Amino acid sequence: MVRFAMEYVSSREDAENIVHDAFAELWEVRRNYLNRKNHLLAFLFTAIKNKCIDWLRHQIVMREAENMLQEEYRLSMQIKFNSLDVFDQDVFASEESVEALVNRAIQSLPEKCREIFIKSKLEGMKQSRIAEELHISIHTVETQMGIAYRKLKEELKNFFPLFLFFLYL
């Protein structure tokens, strides 16, 4: 039975586990098959076959998930590489300083949004404190920070590392 399972799974250990599970299921759930010798072998081989199918399906799902994660990681690294390459060329080729770029991006924010962003990221205030000081809800602070991030992302699209700097400031 282990040899049968090994035809479909990758290792002897996996095959042994599958056969063990089939016997455990027979003992725990289907003891009535133990009295019928004709049906016992059919049950065991069918159970092993089904467990091999389940194992193979699980392996396929796991490989697809791994591949998706690897592709996402690869794309993320490619984006970071490209943005650093562009950043290097654009920032240092520009006559405008990095500080001026950042200030211009912040100044492009709507007034309330800019005020909340400055208090949060540049002054280091917590969102609850900002909400309390400006007499607004925390939800409004969170919404305005989201707007600020979107606008800064657009404004600094050619300077992705600067945007990341603001994001994790």
Short mmCIF file of C-alpha atoms in Angstrom, two decimals:
data_model
loop_
_atom_site.label_atom_id
_atom_site.label_comp_id
_atom_site.label_asym_id
_atom_site.label_seq_id
_atom_site.Cartn_x
_atom_site.Cartn_y
_atom_site.Cartn_z
CA MET A 1 0.00 0.00 0.00
CA VAL A 2 2.91 2.33 0.73
CA ARG A 3 4.37 1.49 -2.71
CA PHE A 4 0.98 2.25 -4.28
CA ALA A 5 0.87 5.67 -2.56
CA MET A 6 4.51 6.37 -3.48
CA GLU A 7 3.54 6.27 -7.16
CA TYR A 8 1.61 9.49 -6.60
CA VAL A 9 3.32 11.36 -3.78
CA SER A 10 6.85 12.65 -3.62
CA SER A 11 8.32 10.85 -0.64
CA ARG A 12 8.13 7.62 1.28
CA GLU A 13 7.31 9.55 4.44
CA ASP A 14 4.27 11.17 2.78
CA ALA A 15 3.16 7.78 1.43
CA GLU A 16 3.50 6.21 4.87
CA ASN A 17 1.48 9.04 6.41
CA ILE A 18 -1.27 8.57 3.84
CA VAL A 19 -1.44 4.82 4.46
CA HIS A 20 -1.40 5.43 8.21
CA ASP A 21 -4.28 7.90 7.86
CA ALA A 22 -6.27 5.37 5.79
CA PHE A 23 -5.80 2.70 8.46
CA ALA A 24 -6.63 5.17 11.22
CA GLU A 25 -9.84 6.13 9.41
CA LEU A 26 -10.70 2.46 9.00
CA TRP A 27 -10.15 1.80 12.69
CA GLU A 28 -11.84 4.94 14.05
CA VAL A 29 -14.73 5.42 11.64
CA ARG A 30 -15.39 2.32 9.59
CA ARG A 31 -14.77 -0.67 11.87
CA ASN A 32 -17.64 -2.55 10.25
CA TYR A 33 -15.36 -3.13 7.20
CA LEU A 34 -13.00 -5.19 9.35
CA ASN A 35 -15.46 -8.11 9.30
CA ARG A 36 -15.76 -8.13 5.49
CA LYS A 37 -12.47 -9.25 3.97
CA ASN A 38 -13.67 -8.75 0.39
CA HIS A 39 -14.45 -5.10 0.98
CA LEU A 40 -11.50 -4.35 3.23
CA LEU A 41 -8.87 -4.18 0.47
CA ALA A 42 -11.19 -2.22 -1.79
CA PHE A 43 -11.87 0.24 1.02
CA LEU A 44 -8.17 0.66 1.86
CA PHE A 45 -7.03 1.20 -1.72
CA THR A 46 -9.90 3.58 -2.39
CA ALA A 47 -9.13 5.50 0.80
CA ILE A 48 -5.42 5.68 -0.11
CA LYS A 49 -6.28 6.79 -3.65
CA ASN A 50 -8.55 9.55 -2.30
CA LYS A 51 -5.96 10.66 0.25
CA CYS A 52 -3.32 10.80 -2.52
CA ILE A 53 -5.68 12.97 -4.59
CA ASP A 54 -6.22 15.26 -1.59
CA TRP A 55 -2.45 15.42 -1.00
CA LEU A 56 -1.79 16.27 -4.67
CA ARG A 57 -4.48 18.96 -4.70
CA HIS A 58 -2.96 20.46 -1.56
CA GLN A 59 0.50 20.43 -3.16
CA ILE A 60 -0.85 22.19 -6.26
CA VAL A 61 -2.51 24.89 -4.15
CA MET A 62 0.68 25.33 -2.11
CA ARG A 63 2.85 25.66 -5.23
CA GLU A 64 0.46 28.16 -6.80
CA ALA A 65 0.50 30.23 -3.61
CA GLU A 66 4.30 30.09 -3.51
CA ASN A 67 4.49 31.14 -7.15
CA MET A 68 2.13 34.06 -6.54
CA LEU A 69 4.15 35.22 -3.54
CA GLN A 70 7.40 34.92 -5.47
CA GLU A 71 5.93 36.88 -8.38
CA GLU A 72 4.64 39.60 -6.04
CA TYR A 73 8.04 39.78 -4.38
CA ARG A 74 9.79 39.94 -7.75
CA LEU A 75 7.47 42.74 -8.92
CA SER A 76 7.99 44.60 -5.67
CA MET A 77 11.76 44.38 -6.03
CA GLN A 78 11.53 45.49 -9.68
CA ILE A 79 9.41 48.51 -8.72
CA LYS A 80 11.86 49.45 -5.98
CA PHE A 81 14.80 49.02 -8.32
CA ASN A 82 13.17 51.12 -11.03
CA SER A 83 12.13 53.84 -8.60
CA LEU A 84 15.63 54.07 -7.13
CA ASP A 85 17.09 54.25 -10.60
CA VAL A 86 14.71 57.05 -11.59
CA PHE A 87 15.13 58.71 -8.20
CA ASP A 88 18.88 58.79 -8.59
CA GLN A 89 18.72 60.29 -12.04
CA ASP A 90 15.87 62.76 -11.47
CA VAL A 91 16.69 64.10 -8.03
CA PHE A 92 20.32 64.80 -8.63
CA ALA A 93 19.81 66.04 -12.18
CA SER A 94 17.14 68.43 -10.97
CA GLU A 95 18.10 71.94 -10.04
CA GLU A 96 15.40 71.87 -7.39
CA SER A 97 16.53 70.52 -4.01
CA VAL A 98 14.94 67.52 -2.35
CA GLU A 99 13.71 69.81 0.42
CA ALA A 100 12.01 72.05 -2.12
CA LEU A 101 10.37 69.03 -3.77
CA VAL A 102 9.04 67.84 -0.43
CA ASN A 103 7.84 71.29 0.60
CA ARG A 104 6.08 71.78 -2.74
CA ALA A 105 4.38 68.40 -2.39
CA ILE A 106 3.21 69.20 1.15
CA GLN A 107 2.03 72.67 0.11
CA SER A 108 -0.05 71.10 -2.67
CA LEU A 109 -2.23 69.38 -0.05
CA PRO A 110 -5.60 70.95 0.88
CA GLU A 111 -5.31 73.18 3.95
CA LYS A 112 -6.90 70.87 6.58
CA CYS A 113 -5.22 67.84 5.07
CA ARG A 114 -1.83 69.59 5.14
CA GLU A 115 -2.35 70.68 8.76
CA ILE A 116 -3.20 67.13 9.85
CA PHE A 117 -0.30 65.64 7.86
CA ILE A 118 2.20 68.10 9.35
CA LYS A 119 0.96 67.45 12.89
CA SER A 120 1.12 63.69 12.37
CA LYS A 121 4.29 63.17 10.38
CA LEU A 122 6.44 66.20 11.03
CA GLU A 123 5.43 67.03 14.59
CA GLY A 124 4.92 63.39 15.60
CA MET A 125 1.49 63.81 17.16
CA LYS A 126 -0.78 60.81 17.61
CA GLN A 127 -4.03 60.76 15.66
CA SER A 128 -6.15 60.87 18.80
CA ARG A 129 -4.33 64.00 19.97
CA ILE A 130 -4.75 65.65 16.56
CA ALA A 131 -8.47 64.86 16.58
CA GLU A 132 -8.80 66.29 20.08
CA GLU A 133 -6.84 69.45 19.28
CA LEU A 134 -8.71 70.15 16.02
CA HIS A 135 -12.11 69.10 17.44
CA ILE A 136 -12.65 66.45 14.78
CA SER A 137 -13.13 62.68 14.88
CA ILE A 138 -10.27 60.21 14.65
CA HIS A 139 -11.98 58.86 11.53
CA THR A 140 -11.63 62.30 9.92
CA VAL A 141 -7.93 62.35 10.80
CA GLU A 142 -7.48 58.89 9.27
CA THR A 143 -9.38 59.91 6.14
CA GLN A 144 -7.33 63.08 5.73
CA MET A 145 -4.10 61.12 6.17
CA GLY A 146 -5.25 58.75 3.43
CA ILE A 147 -5.94 61.73 1.16
CA ALA A 148 -2.52 63.16 1.99
CA TYR A 149 -0.79 59.88 1.13
CA ARG A 150 -2.63 59.60 -2.19
CA LYS A 151 -1.82 63.18 -3.16
CA LEU A 152 1.81 62.91 -2.06
CA LYS A 153 2.15 59.63 -3.94
CA GLU A 154 0.93 61.35 -7.08
CA GLU A 155 3.04 64.46 -6.52
CA LEU A 156 6.19 62.43 -5.77
CA LYS A 157 5.54 59.63 -8.28
CA ASN A 158 8.96 60.13 -9.85
CA PHE A 159 10.54 60.16 -6.42
CA PHE A 160 9.11 56.94 -4.97
CA PRO A 161 11.72 56.65 -2.16
CA LEU A 162 10.65 60.08 -0.88
CA PHE A 163 7.07 58.89 -0.76
CA LEU A 164 8.14 55.76 1.14
CA PHE A 165 10.03 57.99 3.53
CA PHE A 166 6.78 59.87 4.31
CA LEU A 167 4.82 56.68 4.54
CA TYR A 168 7.04 55.26 7.29
CA LEU A 169 8.04 58.50 8.95
#
